[in-house]
Coordinates of C-alpha atoms and ligand atoms in Angstrom, one line a residue:
X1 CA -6.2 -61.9 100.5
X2 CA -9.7 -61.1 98.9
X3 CA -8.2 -57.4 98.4
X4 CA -5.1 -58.5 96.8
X5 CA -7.1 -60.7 94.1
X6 CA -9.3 -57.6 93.6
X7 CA -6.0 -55.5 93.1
X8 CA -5.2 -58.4 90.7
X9 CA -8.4 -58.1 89.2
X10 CA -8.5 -54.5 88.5
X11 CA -4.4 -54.7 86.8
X12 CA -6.2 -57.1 84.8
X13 CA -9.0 -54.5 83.8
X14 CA -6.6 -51.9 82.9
X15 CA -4.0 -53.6 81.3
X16 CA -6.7 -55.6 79.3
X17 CA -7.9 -51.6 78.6
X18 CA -4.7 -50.4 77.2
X19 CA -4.2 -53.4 74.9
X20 CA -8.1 -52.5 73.8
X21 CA -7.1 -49.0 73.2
X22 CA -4.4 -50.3 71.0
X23 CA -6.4 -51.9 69.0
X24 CA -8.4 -49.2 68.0
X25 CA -7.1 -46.8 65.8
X26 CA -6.8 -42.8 66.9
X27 CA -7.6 -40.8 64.6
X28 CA -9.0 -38.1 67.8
X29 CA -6.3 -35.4 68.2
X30 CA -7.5 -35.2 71.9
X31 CA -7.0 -39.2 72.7
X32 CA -3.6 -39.0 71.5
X33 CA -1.9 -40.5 74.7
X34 CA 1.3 -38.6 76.2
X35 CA 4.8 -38.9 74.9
X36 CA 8.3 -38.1 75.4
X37 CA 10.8 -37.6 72.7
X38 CA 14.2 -37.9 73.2
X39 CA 16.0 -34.7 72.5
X40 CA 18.4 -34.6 69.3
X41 CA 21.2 -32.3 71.3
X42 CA 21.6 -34.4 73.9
X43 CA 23.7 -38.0 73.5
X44 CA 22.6 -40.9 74.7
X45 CA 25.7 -40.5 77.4
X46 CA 23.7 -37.1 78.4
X47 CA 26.3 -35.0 77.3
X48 CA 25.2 -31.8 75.0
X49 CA 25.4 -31.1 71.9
X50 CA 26.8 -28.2 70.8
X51 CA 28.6 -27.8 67.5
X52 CA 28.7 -29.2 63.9
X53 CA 31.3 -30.6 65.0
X54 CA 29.7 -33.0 67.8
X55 CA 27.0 -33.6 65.7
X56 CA 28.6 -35.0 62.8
X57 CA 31.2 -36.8 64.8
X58 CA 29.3 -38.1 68.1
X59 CA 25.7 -37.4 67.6
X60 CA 24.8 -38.3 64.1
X61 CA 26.5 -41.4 64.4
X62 CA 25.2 -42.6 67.1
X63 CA 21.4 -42.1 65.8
X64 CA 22.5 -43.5 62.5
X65 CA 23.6 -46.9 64.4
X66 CA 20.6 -47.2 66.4
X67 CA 17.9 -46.5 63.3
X68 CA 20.1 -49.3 61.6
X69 CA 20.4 -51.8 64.3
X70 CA 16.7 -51.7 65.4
X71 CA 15.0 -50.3 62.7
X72 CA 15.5 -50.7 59.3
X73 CA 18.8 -53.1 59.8
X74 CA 22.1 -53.5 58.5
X75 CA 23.4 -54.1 54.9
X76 CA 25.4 -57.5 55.4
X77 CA 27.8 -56.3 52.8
X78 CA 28.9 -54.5 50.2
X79 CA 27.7 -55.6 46.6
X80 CA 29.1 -53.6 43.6
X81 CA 27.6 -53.4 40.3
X82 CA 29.1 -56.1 37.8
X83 CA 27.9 -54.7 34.5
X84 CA 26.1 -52.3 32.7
X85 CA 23.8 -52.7 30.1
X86 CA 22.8 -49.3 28.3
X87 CA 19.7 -50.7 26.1
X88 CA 19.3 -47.4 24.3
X89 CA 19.6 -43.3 24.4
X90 CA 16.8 -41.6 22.3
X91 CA 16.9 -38.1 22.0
X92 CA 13.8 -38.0 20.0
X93 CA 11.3 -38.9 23.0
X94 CA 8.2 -37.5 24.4
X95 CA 7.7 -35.6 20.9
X96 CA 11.3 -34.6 20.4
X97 CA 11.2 -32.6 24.2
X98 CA 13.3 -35.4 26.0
X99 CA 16.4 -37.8 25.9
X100 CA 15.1 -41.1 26.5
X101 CA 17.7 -43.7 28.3
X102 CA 17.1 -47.1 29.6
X103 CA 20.0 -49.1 31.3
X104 CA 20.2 -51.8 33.2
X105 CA 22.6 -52.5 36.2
X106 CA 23.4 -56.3 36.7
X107 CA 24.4 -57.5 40.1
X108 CA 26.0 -61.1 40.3
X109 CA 27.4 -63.3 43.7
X110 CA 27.8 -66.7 43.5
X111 CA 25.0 -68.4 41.5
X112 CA 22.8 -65.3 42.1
X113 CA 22.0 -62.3 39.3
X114 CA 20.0 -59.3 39.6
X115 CA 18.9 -57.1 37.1
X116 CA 17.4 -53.8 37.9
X117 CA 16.0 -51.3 34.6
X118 CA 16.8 -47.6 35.1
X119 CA 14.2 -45.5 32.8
X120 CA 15.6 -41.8 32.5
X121 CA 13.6 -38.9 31.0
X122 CA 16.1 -35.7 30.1
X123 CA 16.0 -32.2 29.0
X124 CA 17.6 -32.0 26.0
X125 CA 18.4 -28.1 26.7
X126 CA 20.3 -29.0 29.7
X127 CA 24.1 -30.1 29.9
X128 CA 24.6 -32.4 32.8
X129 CA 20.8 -32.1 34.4
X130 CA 19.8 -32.2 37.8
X131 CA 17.3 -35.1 38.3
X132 CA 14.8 -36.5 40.5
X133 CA 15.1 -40.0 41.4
X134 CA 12.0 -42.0 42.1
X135 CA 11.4 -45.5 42.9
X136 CA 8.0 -46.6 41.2
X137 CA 5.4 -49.3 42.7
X138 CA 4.5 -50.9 39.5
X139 CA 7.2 -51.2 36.6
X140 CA 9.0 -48.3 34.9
X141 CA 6.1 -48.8 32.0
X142 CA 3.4 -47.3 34.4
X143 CA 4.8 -44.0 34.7
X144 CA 4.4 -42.8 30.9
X145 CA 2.5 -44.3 28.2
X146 CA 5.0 -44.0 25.9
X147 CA 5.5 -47.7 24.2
X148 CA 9.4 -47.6 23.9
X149 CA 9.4 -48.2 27.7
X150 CA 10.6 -51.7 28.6
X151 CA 8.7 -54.1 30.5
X152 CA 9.6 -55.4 34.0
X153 CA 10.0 -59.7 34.6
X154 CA 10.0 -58.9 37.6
X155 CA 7.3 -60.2 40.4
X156 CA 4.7 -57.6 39.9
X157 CA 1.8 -57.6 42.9
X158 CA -1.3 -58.8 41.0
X159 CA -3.9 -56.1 39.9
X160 CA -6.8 -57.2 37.6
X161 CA -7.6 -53.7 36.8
X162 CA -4.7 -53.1 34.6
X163 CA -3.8 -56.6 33.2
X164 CA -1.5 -57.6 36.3
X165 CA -2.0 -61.6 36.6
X166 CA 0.0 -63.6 38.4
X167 CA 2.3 -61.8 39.2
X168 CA 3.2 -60.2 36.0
X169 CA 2.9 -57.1 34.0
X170 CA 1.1 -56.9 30.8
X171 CA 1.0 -54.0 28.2
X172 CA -2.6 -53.3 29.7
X173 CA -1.1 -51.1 32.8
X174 CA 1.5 -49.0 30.3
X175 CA 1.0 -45.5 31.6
X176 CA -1.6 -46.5 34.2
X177 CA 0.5 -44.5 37.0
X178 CA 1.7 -41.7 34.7
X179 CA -0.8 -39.0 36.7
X180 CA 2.0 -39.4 39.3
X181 CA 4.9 -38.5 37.2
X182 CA 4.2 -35.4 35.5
X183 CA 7.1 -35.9 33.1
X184 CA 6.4 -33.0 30.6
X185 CA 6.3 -30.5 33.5
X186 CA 9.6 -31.9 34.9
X187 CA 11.3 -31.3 31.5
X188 CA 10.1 -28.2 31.0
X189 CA 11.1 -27.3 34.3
X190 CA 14.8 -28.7 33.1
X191 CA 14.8 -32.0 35.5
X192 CA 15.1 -34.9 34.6
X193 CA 12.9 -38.3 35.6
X194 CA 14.9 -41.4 36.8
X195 CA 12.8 -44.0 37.6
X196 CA 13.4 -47.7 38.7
X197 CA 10.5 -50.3 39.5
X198 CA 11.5 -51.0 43.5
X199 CA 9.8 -55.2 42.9
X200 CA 13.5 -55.3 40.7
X201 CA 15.6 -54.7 43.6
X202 CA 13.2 -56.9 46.1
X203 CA 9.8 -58.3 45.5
X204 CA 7.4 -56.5 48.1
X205 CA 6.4 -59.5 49.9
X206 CA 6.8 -60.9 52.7
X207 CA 9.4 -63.6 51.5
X208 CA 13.2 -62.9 51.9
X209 CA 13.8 -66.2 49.2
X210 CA 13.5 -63.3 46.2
X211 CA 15.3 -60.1 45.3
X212 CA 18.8 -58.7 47.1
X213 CA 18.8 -60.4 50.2
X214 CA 19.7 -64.1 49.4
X215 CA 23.0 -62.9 48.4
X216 CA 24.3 -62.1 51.2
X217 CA 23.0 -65.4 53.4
X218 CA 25.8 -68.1 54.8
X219 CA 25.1 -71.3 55.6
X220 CA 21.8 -72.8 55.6
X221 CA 20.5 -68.7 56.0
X222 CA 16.7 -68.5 54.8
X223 CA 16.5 -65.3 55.5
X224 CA 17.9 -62.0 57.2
X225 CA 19.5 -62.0 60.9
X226 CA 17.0 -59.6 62.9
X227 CA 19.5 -56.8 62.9
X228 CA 19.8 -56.9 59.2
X229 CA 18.0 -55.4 56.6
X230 CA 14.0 -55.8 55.7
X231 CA 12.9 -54.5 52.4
X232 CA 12.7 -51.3 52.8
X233 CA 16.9 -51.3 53.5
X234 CA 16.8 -53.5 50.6
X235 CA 15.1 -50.3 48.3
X236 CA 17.5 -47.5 49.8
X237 CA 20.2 -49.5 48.8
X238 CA 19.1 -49.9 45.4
X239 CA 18.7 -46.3 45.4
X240 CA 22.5 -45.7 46.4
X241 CA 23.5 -48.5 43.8
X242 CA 21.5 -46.0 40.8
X243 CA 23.5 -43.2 42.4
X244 CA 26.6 -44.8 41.7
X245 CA 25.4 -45.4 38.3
X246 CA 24.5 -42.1 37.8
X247 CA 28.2 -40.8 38.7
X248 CA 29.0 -42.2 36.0
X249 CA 26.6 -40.7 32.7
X250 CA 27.6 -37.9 31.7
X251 CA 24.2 -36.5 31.2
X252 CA 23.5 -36.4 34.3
X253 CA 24.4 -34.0 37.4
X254 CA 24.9 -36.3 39.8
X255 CA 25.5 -34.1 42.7
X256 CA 22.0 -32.6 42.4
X257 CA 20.0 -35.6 42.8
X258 CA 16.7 -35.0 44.3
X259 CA 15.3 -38.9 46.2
X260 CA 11.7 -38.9 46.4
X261 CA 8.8 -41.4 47.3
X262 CA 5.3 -41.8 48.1
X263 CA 4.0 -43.0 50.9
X264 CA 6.3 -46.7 51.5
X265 CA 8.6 -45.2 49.1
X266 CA 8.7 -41.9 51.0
X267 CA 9.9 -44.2 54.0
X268 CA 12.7 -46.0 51.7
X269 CA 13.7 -42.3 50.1
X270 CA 14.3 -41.3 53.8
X271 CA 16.3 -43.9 54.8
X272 CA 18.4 -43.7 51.4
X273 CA 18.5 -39.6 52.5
X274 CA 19.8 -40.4 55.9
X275 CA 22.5 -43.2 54.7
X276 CA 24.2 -41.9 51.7
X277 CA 25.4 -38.7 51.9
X278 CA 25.4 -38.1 48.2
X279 CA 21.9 -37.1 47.6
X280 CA 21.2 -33.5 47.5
X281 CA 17.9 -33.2 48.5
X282 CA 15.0 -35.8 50.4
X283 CA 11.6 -35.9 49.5
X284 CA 8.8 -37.8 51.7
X285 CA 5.3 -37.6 50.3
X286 CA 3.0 -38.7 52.5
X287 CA 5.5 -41.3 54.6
X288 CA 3.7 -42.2 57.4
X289 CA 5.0 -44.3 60.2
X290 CA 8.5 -45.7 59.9
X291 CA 8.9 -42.7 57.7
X292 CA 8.5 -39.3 58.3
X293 CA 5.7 -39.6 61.4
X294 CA 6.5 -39.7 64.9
X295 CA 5.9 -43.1 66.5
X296 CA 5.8 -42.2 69.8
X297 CA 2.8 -40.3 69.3
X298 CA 0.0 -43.0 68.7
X299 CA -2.1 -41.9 66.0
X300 CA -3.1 -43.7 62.7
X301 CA -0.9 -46.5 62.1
X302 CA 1.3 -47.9 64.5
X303 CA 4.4 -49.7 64.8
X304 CA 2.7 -52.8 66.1
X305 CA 0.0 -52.1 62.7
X306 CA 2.9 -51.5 60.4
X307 CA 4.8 -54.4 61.5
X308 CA 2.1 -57.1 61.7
X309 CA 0.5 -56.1 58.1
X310 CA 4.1 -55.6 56.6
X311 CA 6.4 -57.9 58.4
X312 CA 8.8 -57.7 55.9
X313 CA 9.4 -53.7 56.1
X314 CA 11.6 -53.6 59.1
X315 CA 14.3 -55.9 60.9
X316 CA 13.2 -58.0 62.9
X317 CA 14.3 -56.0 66.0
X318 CA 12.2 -53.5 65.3
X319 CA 9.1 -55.9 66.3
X320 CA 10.1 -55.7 69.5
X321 CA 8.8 -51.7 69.5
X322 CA 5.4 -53.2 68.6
X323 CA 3.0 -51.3 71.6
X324 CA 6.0 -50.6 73.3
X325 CA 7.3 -47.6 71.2
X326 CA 8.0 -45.5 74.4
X327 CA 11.3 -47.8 75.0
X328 CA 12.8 -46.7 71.4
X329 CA 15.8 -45.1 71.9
X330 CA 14.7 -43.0 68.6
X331 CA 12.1 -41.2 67.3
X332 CA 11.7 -40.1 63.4
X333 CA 12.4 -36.2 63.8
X334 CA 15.6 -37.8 64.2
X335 CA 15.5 -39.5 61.2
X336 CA 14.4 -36.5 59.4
X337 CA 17.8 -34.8 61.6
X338 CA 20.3 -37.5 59.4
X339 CA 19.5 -35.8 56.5
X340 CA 20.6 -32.0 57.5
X341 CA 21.9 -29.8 56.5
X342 CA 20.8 -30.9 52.7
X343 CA 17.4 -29.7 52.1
X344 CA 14.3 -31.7 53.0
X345 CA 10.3 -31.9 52.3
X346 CA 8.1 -33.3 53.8
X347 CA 4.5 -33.4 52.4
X348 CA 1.0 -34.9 53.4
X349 CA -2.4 -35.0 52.8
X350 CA -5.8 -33.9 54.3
X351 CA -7.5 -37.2 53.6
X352 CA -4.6 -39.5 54.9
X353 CA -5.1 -39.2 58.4
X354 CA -3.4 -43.3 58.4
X355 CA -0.3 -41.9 57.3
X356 CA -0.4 -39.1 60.4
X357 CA 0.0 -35.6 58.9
X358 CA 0.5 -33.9 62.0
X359 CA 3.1 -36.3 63.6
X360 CA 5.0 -35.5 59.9
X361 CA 4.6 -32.0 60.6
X362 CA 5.7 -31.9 64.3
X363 CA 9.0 -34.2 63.5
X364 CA 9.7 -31.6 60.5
X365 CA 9.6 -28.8 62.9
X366 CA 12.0 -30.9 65.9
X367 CA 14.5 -31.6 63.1
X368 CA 14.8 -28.0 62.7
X369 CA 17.1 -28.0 65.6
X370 CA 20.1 -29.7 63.7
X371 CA 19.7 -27.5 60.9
X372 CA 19.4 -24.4 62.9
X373 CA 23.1 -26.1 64.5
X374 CA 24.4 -25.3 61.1
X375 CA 22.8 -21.9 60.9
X376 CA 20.2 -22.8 58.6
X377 CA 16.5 -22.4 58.9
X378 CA 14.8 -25.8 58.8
X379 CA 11.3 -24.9 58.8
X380 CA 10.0 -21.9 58.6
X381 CA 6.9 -22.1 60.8
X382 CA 6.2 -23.1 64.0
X383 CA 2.8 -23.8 63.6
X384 CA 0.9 -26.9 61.0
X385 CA 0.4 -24.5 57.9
X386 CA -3.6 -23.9 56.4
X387 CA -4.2 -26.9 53.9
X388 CA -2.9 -25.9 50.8
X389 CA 0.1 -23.6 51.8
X390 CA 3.2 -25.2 51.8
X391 CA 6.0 -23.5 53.3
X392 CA 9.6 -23.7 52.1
X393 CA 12.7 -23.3 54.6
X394 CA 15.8 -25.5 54.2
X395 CA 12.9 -27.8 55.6
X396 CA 9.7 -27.4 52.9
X397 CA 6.5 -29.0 54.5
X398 CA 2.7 -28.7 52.9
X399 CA -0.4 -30.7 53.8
X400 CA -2.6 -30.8 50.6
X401 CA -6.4 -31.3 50.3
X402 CA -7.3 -34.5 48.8
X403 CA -6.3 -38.6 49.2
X404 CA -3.1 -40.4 49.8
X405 CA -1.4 -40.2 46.7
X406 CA 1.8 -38.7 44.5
X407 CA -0.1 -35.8 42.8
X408 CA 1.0 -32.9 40.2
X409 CA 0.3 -30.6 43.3
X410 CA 2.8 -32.3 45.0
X411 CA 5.4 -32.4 42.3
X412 CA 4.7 -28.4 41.4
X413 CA 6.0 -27.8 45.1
X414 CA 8.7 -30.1 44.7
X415 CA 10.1 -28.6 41.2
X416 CA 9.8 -24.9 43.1
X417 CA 12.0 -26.6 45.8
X418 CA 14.1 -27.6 44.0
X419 CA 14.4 -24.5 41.8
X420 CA 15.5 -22.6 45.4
X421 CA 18.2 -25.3 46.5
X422 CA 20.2 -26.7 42.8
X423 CA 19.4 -22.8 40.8
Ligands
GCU1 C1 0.0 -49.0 53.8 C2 0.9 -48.9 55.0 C3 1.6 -47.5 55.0 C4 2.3 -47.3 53.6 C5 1.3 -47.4 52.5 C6 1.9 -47.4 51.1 O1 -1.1 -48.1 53.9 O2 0.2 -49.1 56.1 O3 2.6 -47.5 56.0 O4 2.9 -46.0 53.6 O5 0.7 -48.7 52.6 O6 3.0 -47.6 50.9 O7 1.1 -47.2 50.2

């Protein structure tokens, strides 16, 4: 008896250790704890995968289901736009270099309305131009100062520092985040910006009584079933919702649209990547977990971190992953896999060790497998490239020196990615 409540005693002690160990961030290459990942050729029925074919019929499916069910969750239904209103084209912006084109897309059900502001920078020496489309975190007025941009209504999180109080913006944060969006360089370069604040499609808080999501609930529904969408479902489909938009202007190419976000963003440009088809290329700056990082592997932020500071991200199935990430059926180099055989970057940075740039890196490089399936080289190296040195395959990956953040580094790699895969 006395040595079966010592047994006891010491399942307490290490059980009681792991949780500790949870706790505790790793950040130590070398404390990284074991992991499997499940491998992308082979279906969860065990057979092999071994053509296109098999992939885009069986596999990809398959993954695509599970990512939606316990993951991110399911769109309840389909919502069309109802109007659009185009509030003005200026072809005399940024000193005469850009078209300048702000439209917004209504969305109406019921007693519900939406109203979400596309902002669109153009060359004006390109027919038809390829574009970059970018959610931004703070209103389509942060990313330039130019004063012709209109301002958001929408629930803003507050920020003293540039004028955001209570909720909502003021002219004091106009071109606060423009270091982010490089616009001149992306004209030059003969993109265009298209650019929508993400708080217009859903407020990013954790309250499903705002944004998309109300319009979809039955009954006396206060917010989403657990296998349907959190916000960052609620983003990617506001991203494919500007794609169908886009389909339509006739100054825009709209089968070379390049989807990028930083860091949360990153996560939602993935997920937009991996469920519509119609984007050309997928850009994750600096991800992290639920985006472009592994999960399995237990480094910087975790599923059980991500979910309890941002309950709102995910379904609600996906809590139950939460120090348990070994019984996901998925990892995210099978995420990153959805998106082949389209081109795909993945960037981070030195200094955001949180976000895991090596478990970005390795699910990069296991991805590579689908797109080798197509005979495509995903990425180039094997290896995690010097700081500094991107590397550009169908797969582009670099780790940059500096802080977690969407810098003009970052966007000179993407506009040389870009020139490879739409010139
Ligand atoms: C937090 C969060 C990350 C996220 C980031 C961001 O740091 O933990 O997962 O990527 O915010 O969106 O800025």
């Amino acid at each position: 008896m006395k040595q079966f409540v010592f047994i006891l005693f010491l399942t307490f002690l290490i059980s009681g250790n792991t949780n500790a160990q949870r706790e505790t961030t790793i950040y130590d290459e070398s404390k990284v704890p074991e992991y499997q990942l499940p491998d992308l050729l082979t279906r969860f029925n065990g057979r092999k995968v071994k053509s296109e074919k098999v992939w885009d019929t069986k596999r990809r499916p398959e993954i695509l289901k599970v990512f939606t069910d316990e993951v991110y969750g399911k769109v309840p239904e389909n919502l069309k736009i109802s109007d659009v209103k185009v509030w003005e084209t200026s072809d005399n912006a940024l000193n005469g270099l850009a078209i300048r084109k702000q439209i917004s897309l209504f969305f109406t059900k019921n007693d519900k309305n939406l109203e979400v502001t596309i902002l669109m920078y153009l060359p004006k020496s390109v027919n038809k131009a390829p574009v970059f489309l970018a959610l931004n975190f703070t209103g389509n007025h942060t990313v330039c100062s130019d004063p012709n941009i209109r301002l958001t209504e929408s629930w803003v999180e507050n920020n003293p520092s540039i004028g955001i109080i209570n909720n909502r913006i003021t002219e004091q944060s106009r071109g606060s985040n423009s270091d982010s969006y490089p616009i001149e360089e992306i004209i030059k370069a003969g993109y265009g910006l298209v650019t929508v604040y993400y708080g217009d499609i859903d407020p990013d808080k954790n309250d499903f009584s705002d944004g998309i999501e109300p319009f979809f609930y039955k009954g006396n529904q206060t917010k989403p079933n657990q296998d349907e969408w959190g916000s960052i479902a609620a983003w990617s489909w506001g991203l494919s919702r500007v794609m169908d938009y886009l389909e339509t202007d006739q100054l825009v190419d709209s089968k070379k649209v390049a989807v990028l976000g930083h860091s949360r963003l990153g996560k939602t440009a993935l997920w937009a990547g991996a469920t519509d088809q119609r984007f050309a290329i997928i850009i994750s700056n600096e991800s992290g977990c639920g985006g472009a990082a592994l999960s399995k592997r237990i480094f910087g932020e975790t599923v059980q971190t991500i979910n309890t500071s941002f309950p709102h991200w995910f379904c609600d199935n996906f809590l139950k992953y939460n120090s348990n990430e070994e019984q996901l059926p998925v990892d995210q180099h099978m995420l990153l896999a959805l998106i082949a055989p389209r081109p795909l970057y993945v960037a981070s940075a030195e200094g955001d060790q949180w976000a895991d740039p090596h478990g970005e890196f390795l699910s990069a490089k296991y991805a590579s497998a689908i797109y080798e399936l197509f005979g495509l080289e995903g990425l180039p190296v094997k290896e995690m490239p010097e700081v500094n040195l991107p590397v550009m395959g169908t797969i582009g990956y670099h780790i940059r020196s500096g802080k977690h953040h969407l810098t003009a580094y970052d966007w000179e790699q993407y506009l040389k990615f870009a020139d490879k895969h739409f010139k």
